[in-house]
């Protein structure tokens, strides 16, 4: 697959969360930053701005470009840890020994009910496996609100879902059609709620204005 056909890994997280949100962002280029998205953006900027480092048997690399030609995805990893491991086949240039690969994705909030963060992490691992020729059985999600890591087993079920979503993401972009709105609990934390359902916002505003007018009579 050519580079111009590659889609952003982050789109899988959007698609797993809501197909309409994914289309609004990646098809219609709609984006509204709120407190949640701003905090997330600043966290990723801080992570990517730090230099890579080595601590004994641990090599930490930040902002590593990722690509999977098979899935048609590309992106940038927050943190990739390389742990010195005699059982791993991977060798790093300028570093002795062999190394095990461990991806870590940073999120601003806390662990969510769905698995859309896990899908994004899994896609990153698949990219690394394809590029480095290694197997990555697990990774972690770091949540800024709780300040801890959640270990994510990259099992067959999660991998199958990630590959299915990658195919659906390409189909969505090729169709050029934004799915209709479908209100749900997830809408409360969506930064595109106003763009997604402007009629609902207008009806609510009209209702409040009517109540105020009646109370002033």
mmCIF file of N, CA, C and O in Angstrom, residues 7 14 20-21 27 52 64 76-77 81 85-86 91-92 95 114 123 127 159 178 217:
data_model
loop_
_atom_site.group_PDB
_atom_site.id
_atom_site.type_symbol
_atom_site.label_atom_id
_atom_site.label_comp_id
_atom_site.label_asym_id
_atom_site.label_seq_id
_atom_site.Cartn_x
_atom_site.Cartn_y
_atom_site.Cartn_z
ATOM 1 N N UNK A 7 -3.797 5.258 6.639
ATOM 2 C CA UNK A 7 -4.704 5.997 7.514
ATOM 3 C C UNK A 7 -4.112 6.071 8.919
ATOM 4 O O UNK A 7 -3.329 5.213 9.318
ATOM 5 N N UNK A 14 -11.054 6.207 17.331
ATOM 6 C CA UNK A 14 -12.272 6.969 17.064
ATOM 7 C C UNK A 14 -13.380 6.056 16.545
ATOM 8 O O UNK A 14 -14.538 6.174 16.947
ATOM 9 N N UNK A 20 -19.612 7.519 13.695
ATOM 10 C CA UNK A 20 -19.929 8.878 13.228
ATOM 11 C C UNK A 20 -18.840 9.860 13.650
ATOM 12 O O UNK A 20 -18.444 10.728 12.864
ATOM 13 N N UNK A 21 -18.348 9.731 14.879
ATOM 14 C CA UNK A 21 -17.259 10.606 15.310
ATOM 15 C C UNK A 21 -16.046 10.423 14.414
ATOM 16 O O UNK A 21 -15.397 11.392 14.009
ATOM 17 N N UNK A 27 -13.266 12.299 7.768
ATOM 18 C CA UNK A 27 -13.874 12.600 6.470
ATOM 19 C C UNK A 27 -14.197 14.078 6.335
ATOM 20 O O UNK A 27 -13.865 14.713 5.337
ATOM 21 N N UNK A 52 14.857 10.378 24.050
ATOM 22 C CA UNK A 52 14.963 8.966 24.383
ATOM 23 C C UNK A 52 16.102 8.785 25.376
ATOM 24 O O UNK A 52 17.003 9.623 25.483
ATOM 25 N N UNK A 64 8.288 7.446 18.228
ATOM 26 C CA UNK A 64 8.779 6.595 17.139
ATOM 27 C C UNK A 64 7.716 6.473 16.042
ATOM 28 O O UNK A 64 6.569 6.111 16.320
ATOM 29 N N UNK A 76 2.380 7.614 15.263
ATOM 30 C CA UNK A 76 3.557 7.879 16.090
ATOM 31 C C UNK A 76 3.297 7.280 17.470
ATOM 32 O O UNK A 76 2.254 7.533 18.077
ATOM 33 N N UNK A 77 4.248 6.498 17.956
ATOM 34 C CA UNK A 77 4.105 5.875 19.275
ATOM 35 C C UNK A 77 4.441 6.875 20.373
ATOM 36 O O UNK A 77 5.340 7.706 20.214
ATOM 37 N N UNK A 81 9.282 0.863 24.947
ATOM 38 C CA UNK A 81 10.336 0.393 25.835
ATOM 39 C C UNK A 81 11.013 -0.823 25.211
ATOM 40 O O UNK A 81 10.352 -1.724 24.721
ATOM 41 N N UNK A 85 16.696 -8.644 26.850
ATOM 42 C CA UNK A 85 16.113 -9.959 27.070
ATOM 43 C C UNK A 85 16.851 -10.981 26.204
ATOM 44 O O UNK A 85 16.817 -10.914 24.969
ATOM 45 N N UNK A 86 17.483 -11.938 26.857
ATOM 46 C CA UNK A 86 18.268 -12.937 26.141
ATOM 47 C C UNK A 86 17.410 -13.848 25.271
ATOM 48 O O UNK A 86 17.918 -14.486 24.335
ATOM 49 N N UNK A 91 17.936 -7.195 17.860
ATOM 50 C CA UNK A 91 19.145 -6.467 18.210
ATOM 51 C C UNK A 91 18.986 -5.001 17.826
ATOM 52 O O UNK A 91 18.364 -4.685 16.823
ATOM 53 N N UNK A 92 19.549 -4.128 18.648
ATOM 54 C CA UNK A 92 19.483 -2.694 18.392
ATOM 55 C C UNK A 92 20.860 -2.185 18.001
ATOM 56 O O UNK A 92 21.867 -2.549 18.625
ATOM 57 N N UNK A 95 23.771 -0.957 20.479
ATOM 58 C CA UNK A 95 23.528 -1.495 21.813
ATOM 59 C C UNK A 95 23.763 -3.005 21.804
ATOM 60 O O UNK A 95 23.319 -3.699 20.893
ATOM 61 N N UNK A 114 -15.119 0.812 27.421
ATOM 62 C CA UNK A 114 -14.894 0.136 26.153
ATOM 63 C C UNK A 114 -13.441 -0.267 25.973
ATOM 64 O O UNK A 114 -12.603 -0.074 26.853
ATOM 65 N N UNK A 123 -2.920 -1.872 17.577
ATOM 66 C CA UNK A 123 -2.500 -1.461 16.230
ATOM 67 C C UNK A 123 -1.047 -1.016 16.223
ATOM 68 O O UNK A 123 -0.295 -1.305 15.289
ATOM 69 N N UNK A 127 2.089 -2.767 14.089
ATOM 70 C CA UNK A 127 3.039 -1.999 13.273
ATOM 71 C C UNK A 127 4.477 -2.357 13.636
ATOM 72 O O UNK A 127 5.329 -2.572 12.761
ATOM 73 N N UNK A 159 -6.593 -8.671 18.605
ATOM 74 C CA UNK A 159 -5.959 -8.526 17.303
ATOM 75 C C UNK A 159 -6.977 -8.645 16.169
ATOM 76 O O UNK A 159 -6.938 -7.877 15.195
ATOM 77 N N UNK A 178 -20.740 9.797 5.851
ATOM 78 C CA UNK A 178 -20.766 9.903 7.308
ATOM 79 C C UNK A 178 -22.014 9.216 7.859
ATOM 80 O O UNK A 178 -23.125 9.547 7.445
ATOM 81 N N UNK A 217 -42.873 36.485 32.579
ATOM 82 C CA UNK A 217 -44.206 37.087 32.346
ATOM 83 C C UNK A 217 -44.884 37.443 33.664
ATOM 84 O O UNK A 217 -44.706 36.773 34.661
#
